[in-house]
Short mmCIF file of C-alpha atoms and ligand atoms in Angstrom, two decimals:
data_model
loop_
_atom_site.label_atom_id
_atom_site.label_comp_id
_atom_site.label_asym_id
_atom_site.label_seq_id
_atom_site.Cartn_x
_atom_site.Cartn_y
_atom_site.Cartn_z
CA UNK A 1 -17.99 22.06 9.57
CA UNK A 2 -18.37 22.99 6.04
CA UNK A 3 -20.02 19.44 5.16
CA UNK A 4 -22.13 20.70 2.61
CA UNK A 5 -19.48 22.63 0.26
CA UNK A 6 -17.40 19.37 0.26
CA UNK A 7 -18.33 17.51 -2.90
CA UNK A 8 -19.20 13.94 -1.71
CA UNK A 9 -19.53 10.39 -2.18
CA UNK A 10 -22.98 9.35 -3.47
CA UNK A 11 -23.41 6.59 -1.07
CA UNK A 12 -22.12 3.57 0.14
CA UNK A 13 -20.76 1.52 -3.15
CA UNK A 14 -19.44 4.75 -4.14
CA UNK A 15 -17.12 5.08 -1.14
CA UNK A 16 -16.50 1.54 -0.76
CA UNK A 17 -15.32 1.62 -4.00
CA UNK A 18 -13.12 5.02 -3.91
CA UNK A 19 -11.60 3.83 -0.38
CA UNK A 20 -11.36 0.09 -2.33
CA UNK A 21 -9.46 2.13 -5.19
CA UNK A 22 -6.88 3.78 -3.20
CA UNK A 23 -6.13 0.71 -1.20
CA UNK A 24 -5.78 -2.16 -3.92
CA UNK A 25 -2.10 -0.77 -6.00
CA UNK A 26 1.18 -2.09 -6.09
CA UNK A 27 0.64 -2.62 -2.43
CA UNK A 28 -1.68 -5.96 -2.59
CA UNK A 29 -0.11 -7.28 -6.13
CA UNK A 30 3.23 -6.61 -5.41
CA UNK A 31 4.32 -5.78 -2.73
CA UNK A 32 2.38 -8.64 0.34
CA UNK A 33 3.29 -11.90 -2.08
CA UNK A 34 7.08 -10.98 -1.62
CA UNK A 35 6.88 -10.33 1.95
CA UNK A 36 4.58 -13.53 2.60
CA UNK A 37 7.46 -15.92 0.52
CA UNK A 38 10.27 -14.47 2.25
CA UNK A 39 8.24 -13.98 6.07
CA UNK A 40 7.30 -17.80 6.16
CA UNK A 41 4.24 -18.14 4.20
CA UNK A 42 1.30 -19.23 5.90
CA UNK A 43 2.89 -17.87 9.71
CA UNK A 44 2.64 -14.19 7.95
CA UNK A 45 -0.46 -14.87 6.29
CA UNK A 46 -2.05 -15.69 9.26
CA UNK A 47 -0.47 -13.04 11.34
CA UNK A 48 -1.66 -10.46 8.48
CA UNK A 49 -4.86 -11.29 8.55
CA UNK A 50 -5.42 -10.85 12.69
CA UNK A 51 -3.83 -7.82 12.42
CA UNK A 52 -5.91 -6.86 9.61
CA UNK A 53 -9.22 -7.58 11.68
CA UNK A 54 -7.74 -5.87 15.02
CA UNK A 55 -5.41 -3.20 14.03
CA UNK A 56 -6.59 -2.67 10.39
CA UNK A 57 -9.88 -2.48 11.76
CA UNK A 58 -10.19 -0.37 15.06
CA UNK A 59 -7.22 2.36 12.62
CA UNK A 60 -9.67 2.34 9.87
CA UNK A 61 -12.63 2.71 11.57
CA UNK A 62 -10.92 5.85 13.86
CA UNK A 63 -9.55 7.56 10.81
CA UNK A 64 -12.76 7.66 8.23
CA UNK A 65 -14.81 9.06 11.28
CA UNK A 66 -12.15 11.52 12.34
CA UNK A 67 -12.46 13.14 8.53
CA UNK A 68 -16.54 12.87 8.63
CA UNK A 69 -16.77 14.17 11.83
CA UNK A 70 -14.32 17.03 11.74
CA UNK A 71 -15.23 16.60 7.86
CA UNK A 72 -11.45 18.24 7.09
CA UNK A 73 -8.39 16.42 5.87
CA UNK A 74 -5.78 15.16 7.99
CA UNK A 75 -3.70 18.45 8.94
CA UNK A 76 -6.78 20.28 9.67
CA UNK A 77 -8.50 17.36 11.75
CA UNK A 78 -6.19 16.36 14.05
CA UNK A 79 -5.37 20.77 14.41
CA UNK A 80 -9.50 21.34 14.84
CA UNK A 81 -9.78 18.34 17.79
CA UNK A 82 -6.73 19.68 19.63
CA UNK A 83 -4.10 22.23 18.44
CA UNK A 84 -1.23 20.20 20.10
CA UNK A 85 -1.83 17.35 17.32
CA UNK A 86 -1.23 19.38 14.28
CA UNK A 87 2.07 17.93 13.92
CA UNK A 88 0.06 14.76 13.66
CA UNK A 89 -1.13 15.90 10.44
CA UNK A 90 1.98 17.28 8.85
CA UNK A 91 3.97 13.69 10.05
CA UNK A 92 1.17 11.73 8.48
CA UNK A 93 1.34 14.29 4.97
CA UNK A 94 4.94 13.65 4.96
CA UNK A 95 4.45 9.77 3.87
CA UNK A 96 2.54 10.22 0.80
CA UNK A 97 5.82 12.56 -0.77
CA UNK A 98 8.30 10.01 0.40
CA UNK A 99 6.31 6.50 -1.12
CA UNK A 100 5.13 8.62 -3.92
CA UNK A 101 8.82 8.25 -5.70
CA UNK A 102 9.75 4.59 -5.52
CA UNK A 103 6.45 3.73 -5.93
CA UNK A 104 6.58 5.42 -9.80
CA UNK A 105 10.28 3.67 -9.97
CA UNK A 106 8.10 0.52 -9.43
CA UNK A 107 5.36 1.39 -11.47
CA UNK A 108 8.10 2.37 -14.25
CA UNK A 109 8.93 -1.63 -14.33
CA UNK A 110 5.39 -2.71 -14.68
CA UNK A 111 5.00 -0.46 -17.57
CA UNK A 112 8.55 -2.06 -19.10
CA UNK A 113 6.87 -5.47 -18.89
CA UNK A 114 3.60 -4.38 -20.39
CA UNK A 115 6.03 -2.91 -23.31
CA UNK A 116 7.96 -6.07 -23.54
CA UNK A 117 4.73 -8.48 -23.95
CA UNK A 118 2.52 -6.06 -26.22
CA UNK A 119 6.37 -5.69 -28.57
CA UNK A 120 6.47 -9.41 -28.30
CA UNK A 121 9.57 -10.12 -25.78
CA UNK A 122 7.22 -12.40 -23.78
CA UNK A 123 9.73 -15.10 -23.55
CA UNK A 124 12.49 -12.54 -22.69
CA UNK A 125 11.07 -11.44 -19.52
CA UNK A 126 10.73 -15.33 -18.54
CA UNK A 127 14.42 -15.79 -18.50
CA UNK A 128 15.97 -15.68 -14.89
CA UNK A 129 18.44 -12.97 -15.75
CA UNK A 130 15.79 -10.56 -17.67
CA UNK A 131 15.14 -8.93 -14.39
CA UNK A 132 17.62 -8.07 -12.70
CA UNK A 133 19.84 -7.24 -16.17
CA UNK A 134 16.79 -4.67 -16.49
CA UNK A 135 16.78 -2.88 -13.25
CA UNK A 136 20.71 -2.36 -13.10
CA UNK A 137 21.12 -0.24 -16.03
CA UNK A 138 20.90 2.84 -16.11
CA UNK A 139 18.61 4.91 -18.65
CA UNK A 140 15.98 2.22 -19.73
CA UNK A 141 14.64 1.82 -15.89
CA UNK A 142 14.62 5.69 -15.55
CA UNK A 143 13.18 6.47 -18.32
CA UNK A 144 10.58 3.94 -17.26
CA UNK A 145 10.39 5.22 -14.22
CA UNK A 146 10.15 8.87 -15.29
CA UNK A 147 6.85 8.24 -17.86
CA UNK A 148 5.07 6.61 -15.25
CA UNK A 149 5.62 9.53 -13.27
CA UNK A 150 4.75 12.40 -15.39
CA UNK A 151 1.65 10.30 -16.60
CA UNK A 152 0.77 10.58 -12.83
CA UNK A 153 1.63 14.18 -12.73
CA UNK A 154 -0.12 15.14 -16.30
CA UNK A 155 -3.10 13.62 -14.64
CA UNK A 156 -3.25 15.38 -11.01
CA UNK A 157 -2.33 18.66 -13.34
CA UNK A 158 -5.31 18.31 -15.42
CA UNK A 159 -7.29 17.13 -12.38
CA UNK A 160 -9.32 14.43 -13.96
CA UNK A 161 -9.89 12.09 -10.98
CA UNK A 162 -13.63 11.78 -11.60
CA UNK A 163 -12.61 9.75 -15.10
CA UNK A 164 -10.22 7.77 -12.72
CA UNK A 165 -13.22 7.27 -10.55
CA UNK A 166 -15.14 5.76 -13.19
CA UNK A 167 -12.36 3.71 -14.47
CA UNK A 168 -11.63 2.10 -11.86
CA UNK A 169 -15.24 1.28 -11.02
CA UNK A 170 -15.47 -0.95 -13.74
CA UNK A 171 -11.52 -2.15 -13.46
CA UNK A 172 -11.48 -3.51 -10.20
CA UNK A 173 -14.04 -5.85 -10.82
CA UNK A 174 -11.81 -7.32 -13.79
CA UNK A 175 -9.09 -7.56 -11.60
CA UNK A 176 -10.27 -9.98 -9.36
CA UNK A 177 -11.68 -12.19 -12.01
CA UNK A 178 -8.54 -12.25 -13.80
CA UNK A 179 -6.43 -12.76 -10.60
CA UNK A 180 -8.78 -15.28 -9.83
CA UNK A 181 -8.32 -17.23 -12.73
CA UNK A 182 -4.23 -16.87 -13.28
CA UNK A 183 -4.25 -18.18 -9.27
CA UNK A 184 -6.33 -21.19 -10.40
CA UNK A 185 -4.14 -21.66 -13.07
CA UNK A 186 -0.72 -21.24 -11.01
CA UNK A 187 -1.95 -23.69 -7.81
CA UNK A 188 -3.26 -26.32 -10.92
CA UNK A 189 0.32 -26.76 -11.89
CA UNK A 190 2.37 -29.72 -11.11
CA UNK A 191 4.68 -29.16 -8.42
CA UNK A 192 2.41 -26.50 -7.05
CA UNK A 193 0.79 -28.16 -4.23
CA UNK A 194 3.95 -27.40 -1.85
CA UNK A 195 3.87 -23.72 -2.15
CA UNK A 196 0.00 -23.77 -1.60
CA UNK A 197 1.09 -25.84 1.63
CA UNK A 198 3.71 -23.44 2.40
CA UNK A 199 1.38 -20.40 1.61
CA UNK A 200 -1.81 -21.76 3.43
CA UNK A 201 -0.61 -23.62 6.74
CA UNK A 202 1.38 -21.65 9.36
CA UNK A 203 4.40 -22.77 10.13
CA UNK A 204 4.96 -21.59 13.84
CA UNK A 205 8.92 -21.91 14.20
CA UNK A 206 9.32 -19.04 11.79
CA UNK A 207 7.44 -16.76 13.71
CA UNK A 208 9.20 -13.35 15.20
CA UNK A 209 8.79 -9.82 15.81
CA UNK A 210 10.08 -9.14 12.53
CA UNK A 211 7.02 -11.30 10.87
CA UNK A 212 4.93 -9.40 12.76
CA UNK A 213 6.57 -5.95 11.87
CA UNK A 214 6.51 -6.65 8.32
CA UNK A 215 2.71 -7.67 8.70
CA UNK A 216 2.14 -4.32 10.55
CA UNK A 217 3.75 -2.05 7.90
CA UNK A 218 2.32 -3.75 5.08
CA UNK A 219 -1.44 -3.45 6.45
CA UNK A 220 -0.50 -0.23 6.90
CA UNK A 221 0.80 0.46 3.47
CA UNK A 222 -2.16 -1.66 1.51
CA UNK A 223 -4.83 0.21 3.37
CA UNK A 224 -3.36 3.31 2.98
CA UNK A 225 -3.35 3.73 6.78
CA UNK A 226 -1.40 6.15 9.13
CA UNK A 227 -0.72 8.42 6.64
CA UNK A 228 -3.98 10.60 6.65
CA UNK A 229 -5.62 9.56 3.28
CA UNK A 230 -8.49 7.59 4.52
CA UNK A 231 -8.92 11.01 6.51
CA UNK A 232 -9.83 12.80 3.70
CA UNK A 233 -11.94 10.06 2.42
CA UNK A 234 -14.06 10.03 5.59
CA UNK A 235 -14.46 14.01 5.01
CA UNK A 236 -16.00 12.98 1.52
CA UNK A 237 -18.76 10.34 3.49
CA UNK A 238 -22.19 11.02 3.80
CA UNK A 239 -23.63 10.90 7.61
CA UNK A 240 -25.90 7.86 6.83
CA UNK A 241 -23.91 5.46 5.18
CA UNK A 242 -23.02 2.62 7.94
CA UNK A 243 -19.25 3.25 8.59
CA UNK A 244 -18.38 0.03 10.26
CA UNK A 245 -19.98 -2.37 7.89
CA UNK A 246 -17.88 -0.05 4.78
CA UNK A 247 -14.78 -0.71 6.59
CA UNK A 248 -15.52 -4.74 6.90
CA UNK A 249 -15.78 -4.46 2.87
CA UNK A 250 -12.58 -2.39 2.27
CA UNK A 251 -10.37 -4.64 4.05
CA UNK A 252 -12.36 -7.79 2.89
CA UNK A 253 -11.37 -6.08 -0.83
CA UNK A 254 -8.27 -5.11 -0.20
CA UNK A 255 -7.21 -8.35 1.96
CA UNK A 256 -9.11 -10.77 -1.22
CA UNK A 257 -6.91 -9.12 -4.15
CA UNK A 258 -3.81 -9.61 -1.55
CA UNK A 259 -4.33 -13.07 -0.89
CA UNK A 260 -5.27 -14.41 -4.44
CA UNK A 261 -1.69 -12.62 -5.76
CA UNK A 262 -0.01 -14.53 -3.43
CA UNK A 263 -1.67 -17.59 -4.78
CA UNK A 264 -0.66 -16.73 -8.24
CA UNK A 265 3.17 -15.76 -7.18
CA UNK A 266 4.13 -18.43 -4.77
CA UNK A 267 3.04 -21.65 -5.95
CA UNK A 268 5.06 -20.83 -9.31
CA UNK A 269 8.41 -20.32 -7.34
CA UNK A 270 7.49 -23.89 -5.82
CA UNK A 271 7.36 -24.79 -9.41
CA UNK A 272 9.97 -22.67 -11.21
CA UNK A 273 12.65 -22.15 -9.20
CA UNK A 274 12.12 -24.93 -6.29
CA UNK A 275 11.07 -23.37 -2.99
CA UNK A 276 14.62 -22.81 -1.56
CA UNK A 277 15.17 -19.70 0.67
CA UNK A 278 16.88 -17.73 -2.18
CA UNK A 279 13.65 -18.24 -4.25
CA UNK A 280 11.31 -17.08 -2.06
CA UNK A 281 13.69 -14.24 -0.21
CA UNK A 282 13.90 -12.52 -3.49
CA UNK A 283 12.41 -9.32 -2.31
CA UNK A 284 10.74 -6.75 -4.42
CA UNK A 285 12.10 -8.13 -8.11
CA UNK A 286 9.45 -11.79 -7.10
CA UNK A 287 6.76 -10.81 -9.32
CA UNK A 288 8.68 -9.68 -11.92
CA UNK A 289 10.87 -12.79 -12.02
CA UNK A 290 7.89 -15.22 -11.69
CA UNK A 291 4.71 -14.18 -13.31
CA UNK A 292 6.81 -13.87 -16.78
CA UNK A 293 7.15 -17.92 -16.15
CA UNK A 294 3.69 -18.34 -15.78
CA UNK A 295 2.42 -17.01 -18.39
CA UNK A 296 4.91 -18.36 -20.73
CA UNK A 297 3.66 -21.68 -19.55
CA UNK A 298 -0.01 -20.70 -20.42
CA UNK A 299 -1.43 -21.40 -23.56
CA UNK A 300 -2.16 -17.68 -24.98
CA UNK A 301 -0.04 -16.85 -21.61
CA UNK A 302 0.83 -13.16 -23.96
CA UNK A 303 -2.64 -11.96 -23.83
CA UNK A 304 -3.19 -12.75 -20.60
CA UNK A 305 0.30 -11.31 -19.57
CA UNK A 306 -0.69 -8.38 -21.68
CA UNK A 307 -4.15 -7.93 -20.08
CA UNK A 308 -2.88 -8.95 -16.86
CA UNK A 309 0.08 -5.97 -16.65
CA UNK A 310 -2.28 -3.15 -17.83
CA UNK A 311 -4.85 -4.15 -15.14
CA UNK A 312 -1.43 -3.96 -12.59
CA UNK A 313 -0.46 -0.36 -14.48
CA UNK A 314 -4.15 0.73 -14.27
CA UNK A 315 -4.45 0.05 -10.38
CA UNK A 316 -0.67 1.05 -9.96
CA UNK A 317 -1.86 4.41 -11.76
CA UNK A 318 -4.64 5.32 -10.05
CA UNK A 319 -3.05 4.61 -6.11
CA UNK A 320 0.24 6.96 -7.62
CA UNK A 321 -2.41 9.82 -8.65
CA UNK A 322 -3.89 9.59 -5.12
CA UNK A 323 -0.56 9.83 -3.78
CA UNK A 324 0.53 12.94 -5.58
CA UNK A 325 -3.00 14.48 -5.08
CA UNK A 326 -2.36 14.19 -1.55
CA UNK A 327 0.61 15.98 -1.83
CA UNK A 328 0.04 18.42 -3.97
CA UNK A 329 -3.34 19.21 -2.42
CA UNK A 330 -1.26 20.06 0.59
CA UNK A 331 1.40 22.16 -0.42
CA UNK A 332 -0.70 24.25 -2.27
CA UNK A 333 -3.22 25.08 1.05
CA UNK A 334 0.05 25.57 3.26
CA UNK A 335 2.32 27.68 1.05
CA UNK A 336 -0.27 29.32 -0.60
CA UNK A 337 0.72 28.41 -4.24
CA UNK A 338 -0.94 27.40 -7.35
CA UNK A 339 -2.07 23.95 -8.89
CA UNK A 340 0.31 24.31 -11.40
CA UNK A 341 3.36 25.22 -9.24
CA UNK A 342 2.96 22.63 -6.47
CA UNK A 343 2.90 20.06 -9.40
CA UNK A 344 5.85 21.39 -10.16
CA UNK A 345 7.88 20.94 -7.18
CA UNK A 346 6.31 17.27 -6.10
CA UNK A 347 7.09 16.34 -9.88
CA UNK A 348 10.78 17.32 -9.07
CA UNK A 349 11.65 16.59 -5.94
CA UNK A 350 9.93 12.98 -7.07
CA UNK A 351 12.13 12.63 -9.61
CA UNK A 352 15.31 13.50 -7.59
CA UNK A 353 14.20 10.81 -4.77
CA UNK A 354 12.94 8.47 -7.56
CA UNK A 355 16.17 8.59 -9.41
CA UNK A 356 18.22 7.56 -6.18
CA UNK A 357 15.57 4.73 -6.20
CA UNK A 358 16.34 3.76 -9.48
CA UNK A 359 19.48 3.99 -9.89
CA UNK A 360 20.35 2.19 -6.41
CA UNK A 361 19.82 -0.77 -8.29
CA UNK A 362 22.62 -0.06 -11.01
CA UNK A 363 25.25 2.27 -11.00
CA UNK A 364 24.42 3.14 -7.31
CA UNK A 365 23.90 -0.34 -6.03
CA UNK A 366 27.24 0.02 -3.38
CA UNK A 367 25.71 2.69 -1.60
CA UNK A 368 23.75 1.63 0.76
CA UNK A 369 22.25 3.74 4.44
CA UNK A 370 21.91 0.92 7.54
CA UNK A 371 22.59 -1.81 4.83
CA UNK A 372 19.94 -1.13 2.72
CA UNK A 373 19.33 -0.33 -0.89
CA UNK A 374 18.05 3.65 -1.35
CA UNK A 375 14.43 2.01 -2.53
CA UNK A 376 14.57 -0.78 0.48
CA UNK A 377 15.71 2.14 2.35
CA UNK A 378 12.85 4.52 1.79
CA UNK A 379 10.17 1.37 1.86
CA UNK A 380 11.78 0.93 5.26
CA UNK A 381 11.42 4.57 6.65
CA UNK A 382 8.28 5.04 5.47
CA UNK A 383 5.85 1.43 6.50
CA UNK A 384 8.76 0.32 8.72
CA UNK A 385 9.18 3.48 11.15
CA UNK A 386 7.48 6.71 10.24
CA UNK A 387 3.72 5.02 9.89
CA UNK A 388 3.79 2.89 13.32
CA UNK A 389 4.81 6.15 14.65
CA UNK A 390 2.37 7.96 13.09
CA UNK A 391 -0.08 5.28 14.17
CA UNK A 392 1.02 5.04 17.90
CA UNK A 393 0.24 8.85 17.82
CA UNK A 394 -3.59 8.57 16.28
CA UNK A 395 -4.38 5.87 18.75
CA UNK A 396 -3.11 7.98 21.73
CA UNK A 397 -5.27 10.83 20.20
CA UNK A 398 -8.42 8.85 20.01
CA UNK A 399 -7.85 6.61 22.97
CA UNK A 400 -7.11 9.13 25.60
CA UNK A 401 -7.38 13.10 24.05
CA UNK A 402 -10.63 12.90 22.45
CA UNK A 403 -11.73 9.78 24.03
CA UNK A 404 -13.12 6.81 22.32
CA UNK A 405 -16.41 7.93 22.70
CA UNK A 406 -15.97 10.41 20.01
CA UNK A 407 -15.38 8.10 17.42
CA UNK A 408 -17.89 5.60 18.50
CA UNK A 409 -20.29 8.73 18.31
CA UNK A 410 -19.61 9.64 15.00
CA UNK A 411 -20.20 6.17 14.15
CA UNK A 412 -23.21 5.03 15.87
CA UNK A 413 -25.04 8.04 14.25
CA UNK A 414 -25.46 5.56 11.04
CA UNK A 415 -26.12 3.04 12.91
CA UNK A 416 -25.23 0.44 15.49
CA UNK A 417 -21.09 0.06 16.46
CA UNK A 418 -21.29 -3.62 17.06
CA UNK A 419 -17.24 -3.88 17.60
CA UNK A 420 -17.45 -1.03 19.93
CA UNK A 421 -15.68 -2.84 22.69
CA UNK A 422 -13.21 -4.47 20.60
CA UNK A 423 -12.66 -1.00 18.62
CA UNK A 424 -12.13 0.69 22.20
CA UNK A 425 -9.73 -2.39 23.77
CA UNK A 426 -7.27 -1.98 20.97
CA UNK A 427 -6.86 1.48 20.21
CA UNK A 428 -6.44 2.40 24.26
CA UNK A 429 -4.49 -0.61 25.06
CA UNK A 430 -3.50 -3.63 22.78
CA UNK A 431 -2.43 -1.00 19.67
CA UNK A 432 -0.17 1.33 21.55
CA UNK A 433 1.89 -1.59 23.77
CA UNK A 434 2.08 -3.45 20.49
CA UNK A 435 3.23 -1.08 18.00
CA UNK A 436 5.87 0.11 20.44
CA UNK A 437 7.35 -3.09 21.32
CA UNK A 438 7.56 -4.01 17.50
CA UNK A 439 8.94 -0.37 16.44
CA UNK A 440 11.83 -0.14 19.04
CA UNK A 441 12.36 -3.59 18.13
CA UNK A 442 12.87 -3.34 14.53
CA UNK A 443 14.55 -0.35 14.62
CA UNK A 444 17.31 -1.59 16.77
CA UNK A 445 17.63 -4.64 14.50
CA UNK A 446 18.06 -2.35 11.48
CA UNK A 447 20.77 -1.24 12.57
CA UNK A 448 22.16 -4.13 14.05
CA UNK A 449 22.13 -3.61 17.64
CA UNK A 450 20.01 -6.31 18.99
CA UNK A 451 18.95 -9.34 16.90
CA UNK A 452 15.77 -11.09 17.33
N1 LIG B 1 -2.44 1.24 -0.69
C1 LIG B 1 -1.76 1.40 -1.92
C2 LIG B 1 -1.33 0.05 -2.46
O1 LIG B 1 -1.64 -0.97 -1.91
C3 LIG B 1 -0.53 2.23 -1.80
C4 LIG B 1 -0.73 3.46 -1.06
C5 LIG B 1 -0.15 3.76 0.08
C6 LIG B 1 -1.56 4.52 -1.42
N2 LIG B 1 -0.57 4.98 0.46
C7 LIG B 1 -1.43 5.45 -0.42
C8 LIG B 1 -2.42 4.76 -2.47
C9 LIG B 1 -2.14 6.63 -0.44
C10 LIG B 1 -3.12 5.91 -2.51
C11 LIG B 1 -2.99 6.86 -1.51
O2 LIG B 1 -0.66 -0.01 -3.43
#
């Protein structure tokens, strides 16, 4: 369509690196090690990564050559293919605006720790009850929460993404020599060895169709799947650059940074707190309540902690500015409003979600929908339910409305598709069944009707 007025990518590393950039956040550094330590370690691991080379894979691979073909962004791609999917589109915009507030809430503590080491309280944050005597009150976190947030909005108002760009560029590659080394350091300490073991080797009596839920959201949520972004980055791509061999290196990226913060993060509960169930069920607070301990045991562990946390804010930053751009982009085609305005409203309807969020944790922290914290609750909605639906829906739309064929098209015309039959098996067949199964599944278990 109107290829040449979009401004795009200048070829491959670019996009790699711009896909890479939205993908690697809170997502792969926080987020997968708690989910791997309380899913069973290496069973979740494992499952991750065959989901990640099926499912991450064939969605991927459909959803950057639905945006270069159509060369629109998700509401107007699915609409353009076939009017009856627009509501594709607006379902897949809606998950950006509801993981845009928690993720800031989240972002909000990283930028508390990065406080506490540069101001010295290094060995604060290393005490067990640092964390959680943080999150529960009530004005620090929010106010936390609330400059990470209007940092995020100050930037998508003044609409310097091409700095980001560059930033990042020359960030990532920092990141995953300093996660490299801090996971060398955790697995070299003694006591380590067992949560390497219980990280690494798959342990199959603690497999179920929760594992493989949590897997399935997560992939989701890291590759900034099923919710329409890597859409829009497709409509950036340029017609020659290979499409399948980019996607191999985003998820080999994505699925690298994911794997060594898990090395860093669950070795040290092995070695700090014993790798009892508690430990390693702690849910979203694990990074927060282990990494301090590591890098207390370091020697200059408050340079690296400092260095370490503003890499983490940096990549946290630049996912939460894609997130609002999404967003904001969106309301301001549909209603037909300014920049300025539309910043506006996502800025405050963030904070009102974000401060439910926040304050679940403290003053709020008896109500609870389904059983669930307001931040657990809107994690769950949005990886848990709304993006396999969304998901179900794309492969059902590729698979049997425009056909396979479409997509292998679009990708064959830079070159050859050599996972074409695998691409075509899962999307008509293996993703659908699948993602059903595990969504009616789940669901029912959240609310308690049918355990696994
Ligand atoms: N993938 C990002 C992460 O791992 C989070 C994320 C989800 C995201 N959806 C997004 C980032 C959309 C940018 C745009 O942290």
């Amino acid at each position: 369509m109107n290829n040449e007025k979009r401004s795009g990518f200048t070829g491959k590393i670019g996009f790699v690196l711009a896909a890479a950039g939205s993908a690697v956040g809170l997502g792969n550094i926080w987020r997968f090690p708690y989910l791997a330590a309380k899913y069973g370690g290496g069973i979740f691991l494992l499952v991750y990564i065959l989901l990640a080379v099926t499912f991450g894979f064939t969605l991927m691979i459909a959803e950057i050559a639905l945006g270069r073909k159509t060369g629109l962004s998700a509401i107007g791609a699915f609409k353009s293919l076939n009017k009856k999917y627009s509501f594709l589109g607006y379902l897949a915009a809606l998950i950006p605006a509801i993981i845009l507030p928690y993720y800031s809430v989240i972002g909000g503590w990283v930028t508390k720790y990065l406080y506490e080491f540069i101001a010295g309280g290094a060995g604060e944050t290393a005490k067990d009850a640092f964390f959680g005597g943080f999150i529960s009150q009530t004005g620090e976190p929010v106010m936390w929460f609330m400059i990470f947030l209007g940092v995020t909005a100050l930037i998508v108002l003044c609409g310097v993404e091409k700095g980001i760009e560059k930033v990042s560029k020359f960030m990532m590659p920092v990141l995953v020599v300093l996660s490299m080394f801090i996971a060398i350091y955790s697995v070299c300490m003694p006591g380590a060895m067992a949560g390497v073991k219980y990280y690494i080797m798959p342990d199959f009596s603690k497999f179920s169709a929760t594992t493989v839920l949590a897997a399935m959201g997560q992939l989701f949520y890291s590759m900034s799947l099923a919710m329409g972004i890597m859409i829009t980055y497709g409509s950036y791509m340029k017609k020659e650059v290979s499409l399948e061999s980019s996607v191999t290196q985003i998820e080999l990226f994505d699925t690298g940074i994911a794997f060594l913060a898990g090395l860093m993060i669950i070795p040290a509960v092995f070695v700090f707190s014993g790798g009892t169930p508690e430990a390693l069920g702690k849910g979203p607070s694990l990074m927060f309540v282990t990494l301090p301990k590591v890098f207390e045991s370091m020697a200059g562990g408050t340079y690296i902690g400092i260095l370490f946390f503003l890499l983490v804010l940096l990549a946290a930053l630049t996912s939460s500015i894609s997130l609002m751009e999404t967003v904001v982009s969106i309301l301001c085609d549909k209603l037909k409003i300014g920049r300025k305005l539309s910043c506006l409203i996502v800025f405050l309807i963030s904070v009102a979600l974000g401060l439910l969020s926040s304050l679940g944790y403290g003053i709020w922290a008896e109500v609870k929908i389904i059983g669930l914290q307001f931040l657990d609750f809107f994690d769950f909605i949005s990886n848990s339910v709304l993006m396999p639906i969304v998901a179900f829906f794309t492969c059902i739309f590729v698979g049997y409305v425009i056909k396979p064929k479409a997509i292998a098209d679009e990708v064959e015309l830079s070159g050859k598709f050599k996972r074409k039959a695998l691409f075509t098996f899962v999307i008509k067949y293996l993703a659908p069944v699948c993602i059903v199964l595990i969504l009616v599944s789940s669901v029912l278990d959240a609310f308690g009707i049918f355990k696994i």
